[in-house]
mmCIF file of C-alpha atoms in Angstrom:
data_model
loop_
_atom_site.group_PDB
_atom_site.id
_atom_site.type_symbol
_atom_site.label_atom_id
_atom_site.label_comp_id
_atom_site.label_asym_id
_atom_site.label_seq_id
_atom_site.Cartn_x
_atom_site.Cartn_y
_atom_site.Cartn_z
ATOM 1 C CA MET A 1 64.501 159.161 -10.259
ATOM 2 C CA ALA A 2 65.648 162.600 -9.134
ATOM 3 C CA ARG A 3 67.182 164.964 -11.597
ATOM 4 C CA ARG A 4 70.867 165.690 -11.304
ATOM 5 C CA VAL A 5 72.083 168.810 -9.532
ATOM 6 C CA PRO A 6 74.629 170.683 -11.643
ATOM 7 C CA LEU A 7 78.264 169.466 -10.968
ATOM 8 C CA LEU A 8 79.311 172.975 -10.015
ATOM 9 C CA TRP A 9 76.957 172.894 -7.017
ATOM 10 C CA ALA A 10 78.477 169.556 -5.873
ATOM 11 C CA ALA A 11 81.962 171.017 -6.210
ATOM 12 C CA LYS A 12 81.075 173.901 -4.005
ATOM 13 C CA LEU A 13 79.464 171.792 -1.354
ATOM 14 C CA LEU A 14 82.337 169.124 -1.155
ATOM 15 C CA PRO A 15 84.699 171.248 0.956
ATOM 16 C CA TYR A 16 82.023 171.647 3.665
ATOM 17 C CA ARG A 17 82.136 168.156 4.946
ATOM 18 C CA ARG A 18 80.822 168.927 8.466
ATOM 19 C CA ARG A 19 78.714 172.067 7.817
ATOM 20 C CA GLN A 20 74.999 172.084 7.225
ATOM 21 C CA CYS A 21 73.867 173.694 3.963
ATOM 22 C CA ARG A 22 70.461 175.220 3.352
ATOM 23 C CA LEU A 23 69.421 175.338 -0.319
ATOM 24 C CA GLY A 24 66.658 177.306 -1.790
ATOM 25 C CA ASN A 25 63.440 176.513 -3.560
ATOM 26 C CA ASP A 26 64.339 176.756 -7.148
ATOM 27 C CA GLU A 27 61.826 174.921 -9.402
ATOM 28 C CA SER A 28 64.601 172.846 -10.949
ATOM 29 C CA LEU A 29 65.738 171.308 -7.627
ATOM 30 C CA PRO A 30 64.906 167.672 -7.205
ATOM 31 C CA TRP A 31 63.347 168.044 -3.743
ATOM 32 C CA ARG A 32 60.576 170.244 -5.259
ATOM 33 C CA ASP A 33 59.000 167.008 -6.479
ATOM 34 C CA ALA A 34 58.605 165.991 -2.849
ATOM 35 C CA GLY A 35 56.692 169.186 -2.037
ATOM 36 C CA LEU A 36 59.570 170.806 -0.029
ATOM 37 C CA ASP A 37 60.418 174.465 -0.334
ATOM 38 C CA SER A 38 64.012 174.045 0.836
ATOM 39 C CA LYS A 39 66.440 171.374 1.882
ATOM 40 C CA CYS A 40 68.922 171.409 4.722
ATOM 41 C CA VAL A 41 71.702 168.696 4.535
ATOM 42 C CA ALA A 42 75.092 168.130 6.064
ATOM 43 C CA GLY A 43 78.051 168.598 3.784
ATOM 44 C CA HIS A 44 79.225 164.988 3.978
ATOM 45 C CA SER A 45 75.740 163.781 2.970
ATOM 46 C CA VAL A 46 75.348 165.734 -0.278
ATOM 47 C CA ALA A 47 76.106 162.759 -2.390
ATOM 48 C CA SER A 48 73.549 160.524 -0.608
ATOM 49 C CA ALA A 49 70.172 159.597 -2.061
ATOM 50 C CA LEU A 50 67.138 161.777 -1.320
ATOM 51 C CA ALA A 51 65.675 159.011 0.682
ATOM 52 C CA GLU A 52 68.718 158.950 2.905
ATOM 53 C CA GLY A 53 68.761 162.663 3.581
ATOM 54 C CA GLY A 54 71.082 163.748 0.795
ATOM 55 C CA LEU A 55 70.671 165.730 -2.533
ATOM 56 C CA GLY A 56 70.923 162.784 -4.793
ATOM 57 C CA VAL A 57 74.021 164.157 -6.623
ATOM 58 C CA ARG A 58 77.106 162.062 -7.529
ATOM 59 C CA SER A 59 80.243 162.445 -5.445
ATOM 60 C CA LEU A 60 83.232 163.993 -7.169
ATOM 61 C CA ALA A 61 85.398 161.646 -5.187
ATOM 62 C CA ASP A 62 83.632 158.739 -6.911
ATOM 63 C CA TYR A 63 84.155 160.395 -10.248
ATOM 64 C CA VAL A 64 87.830 160.654 -9.627
ATOM 65 C CA ARG A 65 88.010 157.056 -8.411
ATOM 66 C CA VAL A 66 86.134 155.708 -11.575
ATOM 67 C CA PHE A 67 88.371 157.646 -13.960
ATOM 68 C CA SER A 68 91.420 156.357 -12.119
ATOM 69 C CA MET A 69 90.244 152.847 -12.652
ATOM 70 C CA LYS A 70 89.755 153.533 -16.292
ATOM 71 C CA LEU A 71 93.325 154.999 -16.433
ATOM 72 C CA TRP A 72 94.738 151.846 -14.926
ATOM 73 C CA TRP A 73 92.849 149.747 -17.472
ATOM 74 C CA ARG A 74 94.388 151.753 -20.292
ATOM 75 C CA PHE A 75 97.832 151.558 -18.732
ATOM 76 C CA ARG A 76 97.623 147.748 -18.406
ATOM 77 C CA GLY A 77 96.402 147.333 -21.988
ATOM 78 C CA LYS A 78 99.607 148.825 -23.386
ATOM 79 C CA SER A 79 97.668 150.037 -26.372
ATOM 80 C CA SER A 80 99.185 153.559 -26.571
ATOM 81 C CA LEU A 81 102.557 155.279 -26.554
ATOM 82 C CA TRP A 82 101.661 156.686 -23.128
ATOM 83 C CA SER A 83 101.208 153.289 -21.529
ATOM 84 C CA GLU A 84 104.341 151.894 -23.226
ATOM 85 C CA TYR A 85 106.270 154.808 -21.809
ATOM 86 C CA LEU A 86 105.057 154.269 -18.300
ATOM 87 C CA HIS A 87 105.846 150.540 -18.434
ATOM 88 C CA GLY A 88 109.311 151.327 -19.662
ATOM 89 C CA ARG A 89 109.960 153.941 -17.112
ATOM 90 C CA TYR A 90 108.492 152.454 -13.903
ATOM 91 C CA CYS A 91 108.048 148.764 -14.577
ATOM 92 C CA ARG A 92 110.816 147.454 -16.775
ATOM 93 C CA ASN A 93 111.160 143.798 -15.862
ATOM 94 C CA LEU A 94 108.649 143.966 -12.925
ATOM 95 C CA HIS A 95 104.896 143.307 -13.018
ATOM 96 C CA PRO A 96 103.052 146.606 -12.493
ATOM 97 C CA THR A 97 101.356 145.349 -9.350
ATOM 98 C CA VAL A 98 104.667 144.835 -7.530
ATOM 99 C CA VAL A 99 106.480 148.009 -8.458
ATOM 100 C CA PRO A 100 107.433 149.809 -5.227
ATOM 101 C CA TYR A 101 105.920 153.168 -4.531
ATOM 102 C CA ASN A 102 108.259 156.168 -4.586
ATOM 103 C CA ARG A 103 107.447 159.756 -3.660
ATOM 104 C CA ASN A 104 109.826 160.986 -6.397
ATOM 105 C CA HIS A 105 107.585 159.427 -9.090
ATOM 106 C CA SER A 106 105.187 161.481 -11.178
ATOM 107 C CA PRO A 107 101.623 162.387 -9.917
ATOM 108 C CA VAL A 108 100.103 160.187 -12.650
ATOM 109 C CA TRP A 109 102.007 157.171 -11.335
ATOM 110 C CA HIS A 110 101.000 157.996 -7.755
ATOM 111 C CA ARG A 111 97.379 158.044 -8.843
ATOM 112 C CA LEU A 112 97.761 154.674 -10.603
ATOM 113 C CA CYS A 113 99.533 153.110 -7.638
ATOM 114 C CA ARG A 114 96.684 154.207 -5.296
ATOM 115 C CA ILE A 115 94.004 152.390 -7.413
ATOM 116 C CA ARG A 116 95.905 149.372 -8.707
ATOM 117 C CA ASP A 117 95.048 147.117 -5.802
ATOM 118 C CA VAL A 118 91.376 147.897 -6.222
ATOM 119 C CA VAL A 119 91.276 147.209 -9.926
ATOM 120 C CA GLU A 120 93.720 144.340 -10.535
ATOM 121 C CA PRO A 121 91.638 141.517 -9.042
ATOM 122 C CA PHE A 122 88.994 142.250 -11.676
ATOM 123 C CA LEU A 123 91.448 141.973 -14.661
ATOM 124 C CA PHE A 124 91.887 138.522 -16.047
ATOM 125 C CA TRP A 125 92.236 136.785 -19.423
ATOM 126 C CA THR A 126 89.360 134.729 -20.935
ATOM 127 C CA LEU A 127 89.034 132.521 -23.871
ATOM 128 C CA GLY A 128 86.996 133.718 -26.878
ATOM 129 C CA GLU A 129 83.697 132.158 -27.860
ATOM 130 C CA GLU A 130 85.420 130.083 -30.619
ATOM 131 C CA GLU A 131 88.175 128.802 -28.251
ATOM 132 C CA THR A 132 88.411 125.902 -25.818
ATOM 133 C CA VAL A 133 91.222 124.921 -23.517
ATOM 134 C CA SER A 134 91.711 121.570 -25.424
ATOM 135 C CA HIS A 135 91.822 123.409 -28.864
ATOM 136 C CA LEU A 136 94.159 126.065 -27.674
ATOM 137 C CA PHE A 137 96.726 123.937 -25.940
ATOM 138 C CA ILE A 138 96.426 120.501 -27.507
ATOM 139 C CA GLU A 139 94.407 120.219 -30.684
ATOM 140 C CA SER A 140 95.309 123.229 -32.823
ATOM 141 C CA ALA A 141 97.688 122.612 -35.631
ATOM 142 C CA ALA A 142 100.314 125.074 -34.417
ATOM 143 C CA VAL A 143 100.606 123.747 -30.946
ATOM 144 C CA GLN A 144 100.436 120.103 -32.246
ATOM 145 C CA ASP A 145 103.640 120.774 -34.189
ATOM 146 C CA VAL A 146 105.360 121.969 -31.001
ATOM 147 C CA TRP A 147 104.250 118.972 -29.001
ATOM 148 C CA GLN A 148 105.484 116.622 -31.765
ATOM 149 C CA GLN A 149 108.883 118.333 -31.824
ATOM 150 C CA PHE A 150 109.506 117.696 -28.091
ATOM 151 C CA VAL A 151 107.959 114.250 -28.259
ATOM 152 C CA ALA A 152 110.433 113.253 -30.902
ATOM 153 C CA ILE A 153 113.376 114.666 -28.892
ATOM 154 C CA PHE A 154 112.512 112.599 -25.787
ATOM 155 C CA GLY A 155 111.467 109.500 -27.798
ATOM 156 C CA LEU A 156 107.937 109.396 -26.561
ATOM 157 C CA CYS A 157 104.586 108.580 -28.145
ATOM 158 C CA LEU A 158 102.150 111.562 -27.889
ATOM 159 C CA CYS A 159 99.191 111.092 -25.552
ATOM 160 C CA ASP A 160 96.129 111.885 -27.720
ATOM 161 C CA THR A 161 93.405 112.142 -25.029
ATOM 162 C CA GLY A 162 92.347 115.836 -25.573
ATOM 163 C CA SER A 163 92.631 116.460 -21.860
ATOM 164 C CA LEU A 164 95.171 119.022 -20.630
ATOM 165 C CA THR A 165 95.430 117.195 -17.269
ATOM 166 C CA HIS A 166 96.102 113.863 -18.890
ATOM 167 C CA MET A 167 98.735 115.476 -21.118
ATOM 168 C CA VAL A 168 100.632 116.914 -18.149
ATOM 169 C CA HIS A 169 100.381 113.565 -16.160
ATOM 170 C CA PHE A 170 101.658 111.704 -19.289
ATOM 171 C CA TRP A 171 104.818 113.828 -19.367
ATOM 172 C CA ARG A 172 105.372 113.606 -15.617
ATOM 173 C CA TYR A 173 105.096 109.825 -15.372
ATOM 174 C CA SER A 174 106.808 109.007 -18.711
ATOM 175 C CA THR A 175 110.165 109.216 -16.926
ATOM 176 C CA PRO A 176 111.199 106.862 -14.104
ATOM 177 C CA PHE A 177 112.582 109.658 -11.976
ATOM 178 C CA HIS A 178 109.152 111.297 -11.135
ATOM 179 C CA SER A 179 111.003 114.492 -10.100
ATOM 180 C CA ASP A 180 109.369 117.846 -10.327
ATOM 181 C CA LEU A 181 112.678 119.408 -11.346
ATOM 182 C CA HIS A 182 113.438 116.995 -14.193
ATOM 183 C CA ILE A 183 113.522 118.637 -17.556
ATOM 184 C CA GLN A 184 110.974 116.154 -19.018
ATOM 185 C CA THR A 185 108.476 117.167 -16.277
ATOM 186 C CA LEU A 186 108.960 120.847 -16.832
ATOM 187 C CA ILE A 187 108.645 120.804 -20.692
ATOM 188 C CA PRO A 188 104.823 120.713 -20.857
ATOM 189 C CA PHE A 189 104.543 123.692 -18.518
ATOM 190 C CA LEU A 190 107.007 125.681 -20.663
ATOM 191 C CA ILE A 191 104.985 124.770 -23.791
ATOM 192 C CA LEU A 192 101.709 125.818 -22.119
ATOM 193 C CA TRP A 193 103.085 129.101 -20.819
ATOM 194 C CA PHE A 194 104.599 130.158 -24.159
ATOM 195 C CA THR A 195 101.488 129.064 -26.114
ATOM 196 C CA TRP A 196 99.416 131.243 -23.803
ATOM 197 C CA THR A 197 101.669 134.356 -24.000
ATOM 198 C CA LEU A 198 101.940 134.131 -27.768
ATOM 199 C CA ARG A 199 98.175 133.668 -28.123
ATOM 200 C CA ASN A 200 97.537 136.793 -26.070
ATOM 201 C CA ALA A 201 100.110 138.717 -28.123
ATOM 202 C CA ALA A 202 98.490 137.636 -31.334
ATOM 203 C CA LYS A 203 95.102 138.718 -30.024
ATOM 204 C CA GLN A 204 96.389 142.053 -29.041
ATOM 205 C CA PHE A 205 98.408 142.907 -32.167
ATOM 206 C CA LEU A 206 96.202 140.961 -34.594
ATOM 207 C CA GLU A 207 99.352 139.507 -36.239
ATOM 208 C CA PRO A 208 99.759 135.651 -36.462
ATOM 209 C CA PRO A 209 103.200 134.497 -35.210
ATOM 210 C CA LYS A 210 105.786 133.095 -37.692
ATOM 211 C CA TYR A 211 107.487 129.812 -37.310
ATOM 212 C CA VAL A 212 111.350 130.201 -37.744
ATOM 213 C CA CYS A 213 114.106 127.659 -37.217
ATOM 214 C CA TRP A 214 117.797 127.075 -38.003
ATOM 215 C CA CYS A 215 117.956 125.087 -41.327
ATOM 216 C CA ALA A 216 121.038 123.026 -42.239
ATOM 217 C CA PRO A 217 122.782 123.969 -45.483
ATOM 218 C CA SER A 218 122.778 121.800 -48.596
ATOM 219 C CA PRO A 219 125.204 118.851 -48.682
ATOM 220 C CA SER A 220 128.827 119.988 -49.512
ATOM 221 C CA TRP A 221 127.972 123.495 -48.198
ATOM 222 C CA PHE A 222 128.753 125.062 -44.834
ATOM 223 C CA LYS A 223 126.720 127.616 -42.897
ATOM 224 C CA LEU A 224 128.168 130.570 -40.957
ATOM 225 C CA ASN A 225 125.857 132.241 -38.376
ATOM 226 C CA THR A 226 127.170 135.557 -37.045
ATOM 227 C CA ASP A 227 126.041 138.034 -34.502
ATOM 228 C CA GLY A 228 127.385 141.107 -32.682
ATOM 229 C CA TYR A 229 126.505 142.679 -29.401
ATOM 230 C CA SER A 230 127.213 145.967 -27.745
ATOM 231 C CA LEU A 231 126.458 146.712 -23.993
ATOM 232 C CA GLY A 232 125.104 150.212 -24.223
ATOM 233 C CA ASN A 233 125.715 150.887 -27.906
ATOM 234 C CA PRO A 234 128.353 152.184 -27.744
ATOM 235 C CA GLY A 235 129.756 150.136 -24.965
ATOM 236 C CA LEU A 236 131.601 146.887 -24.421
ATOM 237 C CA ALA A 237 131.199 145.019 -27.730
ATOM 238 C CA GLY A 238 131.861 141.598 -28.949
ATOM 239 C CA ALA A 239 131.585 139.653 -32.184
ATOM 240 C CA ALA A 240 130.988 135.908 -32.575
ATOM 241 C CA GLY A 241 129.953 133.198 -35.077
ATOM 242 C CA ILE A 242 129.606 129.503 -35.594
ATOM 243 C CA ILE A 243 130.279 127.310 -38.730
ATOM 244 C CA ARG A 244 128.390 124.014 -39.218
ATOM 245 C CA ASP A 245 127.874 121.575 -42.002
ATOM 246 C CA SER A 246 124.786 119.964 -43.432
ATOM 247 C CA ALA A 247 124.629 117.459 -40.541
ATOM 248 C CA GLY A 248 124.802 120.269 -37.927
ATOM 249 C CA TYR A 249 128.372 119.390 -36.904
ATOM 250 C CA VAL A 250 130.348 122.293 -35.559
ATOM 251 C CA HIS A 251 133.647 122.787 -37.418
ATOM 252 C CA LEU A 252 134.491 125.882 -35.422
ATOM 253 C CA ALA A 253 133.074 128.699 -33.388
ATOM 254 C CA TYR A 254 134.770 131.984 -32.516
ATOM 255 C CA GLN A 255 134.522 134.972 -30.197
ATOM 256 C CA PHE A 256 136.224 138.314 -30.718
ATOM 257 C CA ALA A 257 136.405 141.147 -28.087
ATOM 258 C CA LEU A 258 136.163 144.601 -29.446
ATOM 259 C CA GLY A 259 136.578 146.832 -26.373
ATOM 260 C CA THR A 260 134.253 149.813 -26.654
ATOM 261 C CA GLY A 261 132.265 149.906 -29.891
ATOM 262 C CA THR A 262 128.857 150.033 -31.530
ATOM 263 C CA SER A 263 126.513 147.256 -32.552
ATOM 264 C CA VAL A 264 127.030 147.964 -36.216
ATOM 265 C CA LEU A 265 130.812 147.567 -35.816
ATOM 266 C CA ALA A 266 130.257 144.389 -33.951
ATOM 267 C CA GLU A 267 127.883 142.910 -36.577
ATOM 268 C CA LEU A 268 130.206 143.516 -39.468
ATOM 269 C CA THR A 269 133.305 142.321 -37.509
ATOM 270 C CA ALA A 270 131.569 139.053 -36.864
ATOM 271 C CA VAL A 271 130.885 138.535 -40.565
ATOM 272 C CA TRP A 272 134.456 139.425 -41.533
ATOM 273 C CA ARG A 273 136.143 137.273 -38.868
ATOM 274 C CA GLY A 274 133.918 134.332 -39.684
ATOM 275 C CA MET A 275 134.557 134.434 -43.458
ATOM 276 C CA GLU A 276 138.311 134.936 -42.871
ATOM 277 C CA LEU A 277 138.367 131.764 -40.614
ATOM 278 C CA ALA A 278 136.254 129.779 -43.120
ATOM 279 C CA LEU A 279 138.760 130.738 -45.893
ATOM 280 C CA THR A 280 141.759 129.743 -43.659
ATOM 281 C CA HIS A 281 140.261 126.313 -42.844
ATOM 282 C CA GLY A 282 138.855 125.566 -46.312
ATOM 283 C CA LEU A 283 135.289 125.640 -45.215
ATOM 284 C CA GLY A 284 133.392 126.536 -48.353
ATOM 285 C CA PRO A 285 131.224 127.188 -50.324
ATOM 286 C CA LEU A 286 129.498 129.099 -47.555
ATOM 287 C CA VAL A 287 126.065 130.318 -46.593
ATOM 288 C CA VAL A 288 126.405 133.409 -44.375
ATOM 289 C CA GLU A 289 123.326 134.263 -42.243
ATOM 290 C CA VAL A 290 123.341 137.740 -40.628
ATOM 291 C CA ASP A 291 120.719 140.037 -39.048
ATOM 292 C CA THR A 292 118.861 142.853 -40.743
ATOM 293 C CA THR A 293 121.403 145.614 -39.906
ATOM 294 C CA ALA A 294 124.380 143.825 -41.428
ATOM 295 C CA ILE A 295 122.646 142.636 -44.544
ATOM 296 C CA SER A 296 121.315 146.181 -45.297
ATOM 297 C CA LEU A 297 124.737 147.602 -44.942
ATOM 298 C CA LEU A 298 126.297 144.953 -47.184
ATOM 299 C CA LYS A 299 123.773 145.509 -49.947
ATOM 300 C CA SER A 300 124.073 149.260 -49.867
ATOM 301 C CA ARG A 301 127.860 149.098 -49.403
ATOM 302 C CA ALA A 302 127.280 151.842 -46.724
ATOM 303 C CA PHE A 303 128.851 154.594 -48.642
ATOM 304 C CA GLY A 304 129.737 157.504 -46.380
ATOM 305 C CA MET A 305 130.031 155.350 -43.212
ATOM 306 C CA TRP A 306 133.812 155.593 -42.975
ATOM 307 C CA GLU A 307 134.081 153.750 -39.666
ATOM 308 C CA VAL A 308 132.833 150.487 -41.172
ATOM 309 C CA GLN A 309 133.763 150.989 -44.876
ATOM 310 C CA HIS A 310 136.985 148.935 -44.504
ATOM 311 C CA LEU A 311 135.068 145.973 -43.084
ATOM 312 C CA ILE A 312 132.508 146.025 -45.932
ATOM 313 C CA MET A 313 135.264 146.059 -48.502
ATOM 314 C CA ARG A 314 136.963 143.092 -46.830
ATOM 315 C CA ILE A 315 133.704 141.141 -46.698
ATOM 316 C CA VAL A 316 133.011 141.789 -50.411
ATOM 317 C CA ARG A 317 136.455 140.472 -51.338
ATOM 318 C CA LEU A 318 136.112 137.418 -49.108
ATOM 319 C CA LYS A 319 132.606 136.719 -50.564
ATOM 320 C CA GLN A 320 134.228 136.423 -54.043
ATOM 321 C CA LEU A 321 137.046 134.098 -52.812
ATOM 322 C CA LEU A 322 134.741 131.777 -50.769
ATOM 323 C CA VAL A 323 131.674 131.600 -53.189
ATOM 324 C CA ALA A 324 129.576 132.904 -50.292
ATOM 325 C CA ASP A 325 125.853 133.522 -50.196
ATOM 326 C CA VAL A 326 124.821 136.188 -47.628
ATOM 327 C CA GLN A 327 121.301 135.733 -46.308
ATOM 328 C CA HIS A 328 119.060 137.293 -43.644
ATOM 329 C CA VAL A 329 118.214 135.299 -40.493
ATOM 330 C CA PHE A 330 115.719 136.058 -37.736
ATOM 331 C CA ARG A 331 117.076 136.507 -34.238
ATOM 332 C CA GLU A 332 115.116 133.458 -32.937
ATOM 333 C CA ALA A 333 116.819 131.189 -35.402
ATOM 334 C CA ASN A 334 120.270 132.644 -34.592
ATOM 335 C CA GLY A 335 120.431 131.603 -30.999
ATOM 336 C CA ALA A 336 123.923 130.025 -31.005
ATOM 337 C CA ALA A 337 125.626 133.110 -32.452
ATOM 338 C CA ASP A 338 123.636 135.338 -30.210
ATOM 339 C CA HIS A 339 124.726 133.429 -27.101
ATOM 340 C CA LEU A 340 128.435 133.506 -28.195
ATOM 341 C CA ALA A 341 128.276 137.300 -28.962
ATOM 342 C CA LYS A 342 126.755 138.252 -25.658
ATOM 343 C CA GLU A 343 129.273 136.214 -23.824
ATOM 344 C CA ALA A 344 132.118 137.765 -25.842
ATOM 345 C CA ALA A 345 130.861 141.289 -25.103
ATOM 346 C CA SER A 346 130.280 140.853 -21.380
ATOM 347 C CA LEU A 347 133.478 138.844 -20.608
ATOM 348 C CA GLN A 348 135.642 140.319 -23.403
ATOM 349 C CA LEU A 349 136.595 136.941 -24.785
ATOM 350 C CA THR A 350 138.697 136.312 -27.842
ATOM 351 C CA ARG A 351 139.045 132.607 -28.776
ATOM 352 C CA VAL A 352 138.275 129.869 -31.282
ATOM 353 C CA LEU A 353 136.256 126.830 -30.245
ATOM 354 C CA HIS A 354 135.957 123.441 -31.852
ATOM 355 C CA HIS A 355 133.303 120.735 -31.509
ATOM 356 C CA ASP A 356 134.695 119.146 -28.326
ATOM 357 C CA ASP A 357 135.075 122.546 -26.679
ATOM 358 C CA ILE A 358 131.399 123.275 -26.652
ATOM 359 C CA THR A 359 129.438 122.697 -23.486
ATOM 360 C CA GLY A 360 126.676 123.957 -21.345
ATOM 361 C CA VAL A 361 123.922 126.275 -22.754
ATOM 362 C CA LEU A 362 125.483 126.450 -26.208
ATOM 363 C CA ARG A 363 125.457 122.609 -26.535
ATOM 364 C CA GLY A 364 121.680 122.664 -25.717
ATOM 365 C CA ILE A 365 121.038 125.411 -28.322
ATOM 366 C CA LEU A 366 122.900 123.377 -30.932
ATOM 367 C CA CYS A 367 120.821 120.223 -30.202
ATOM 368 C CA PHE A 368 117.612 122.155 -30.738
ATOM 369 C CA ASP A 369 119.011 123.520 -33.999
ATOM 370 C CA ILE A 370 119.849 120.019 -35.288
ATOM 371 C CA GLN A 371 116.314 119.001 -34.534
ATOM 372 C CA GLU A 372 115.056 122.099 -36.403
ATOM 373 C CA ALA A 373 112.885 122.945 -33.314
ATOM 374 C CA PRO A 374 110.481 125.808 -34.279
ATOM 375 C CA HIS A 375 110.645 129.199 -32.693
ATOM 376 C CA LEU A 376 107.547 131.492 -32.660
ATOM 377 C CA ARG A 377 108.247 135.088 -33.844
ATOM 378 C CA ARG A 378 105.689 137.892 -33.688
ATOM 379 C CA GLY A 379 105.713 140.490 -36.381
#
């Protein structure tokens, strides 16, 4: 194999794409092994092999191309602050391969866009040596719990064949409608998709997902789930909550428009309004489930935060009157309150709902809560 010519030589030769270059007879030059005193080549042939009339050096254009491919791989891996930033700035809710090209974007993004169509076909997910399709999607303990939850909801008997194809066919033909758009036909595909995405996330972050669900309170107790939402923080804000008993029956739900406000104000307003309504309707003793922000402020009493201090003092007083136990809840297990809060903020709604007033998406969320359907949480 011929020895490499210094990169500086190649850099000087690259601009002369159509000019012939005559190089001397330095002992270190690769063509000296062939018994030649000098070498005359065209500029565009410098990077060709010696047998093809070139100098046997590597092309700088190829170097740039390879490093651009490596850059795209690092970007797609999202394993650094740099890649996270580029995803957030240019991709947002779009897949990186479909983001439109814009001349106003940065030179780095231009470089990535030029190479993405070349690299992307060679990027794909594979199972590890210890994994099989059947184990990942059907046989593992975690996914078995998910299948069993949905089988119980639809009143079916789980097909235990170990075949992914048989499982999908079982769900499709277990309903007399045989419609591709029927919810019972779509359920297995949703389970497979979320199982795959969570598996990949667990592999990347090396943290096993947690199972969380809404749990009913003890008999004779009521549970208040609250949430606040702000579009922009500060921006249009809303507070909401829902009170249920040990059977999951909704005694009341509420939404409260706040105009322009912060998420902290919305969270604490949701707790205060919910406890006040519970006291008015005699719904106690009470378990109050709130998110991390609200519970940390209530524990510290938020001394110095004058804009929410009056709400904290009201909540402390209501807690004593109601015999209330304030607890933390993960967002995934707080879907009903989250849905109400987002609706209150975007539509600026202020109202109180009872069991018969609940319809649509909220009714579906409540049905899943009653079944204690598990949600997977990463981190």
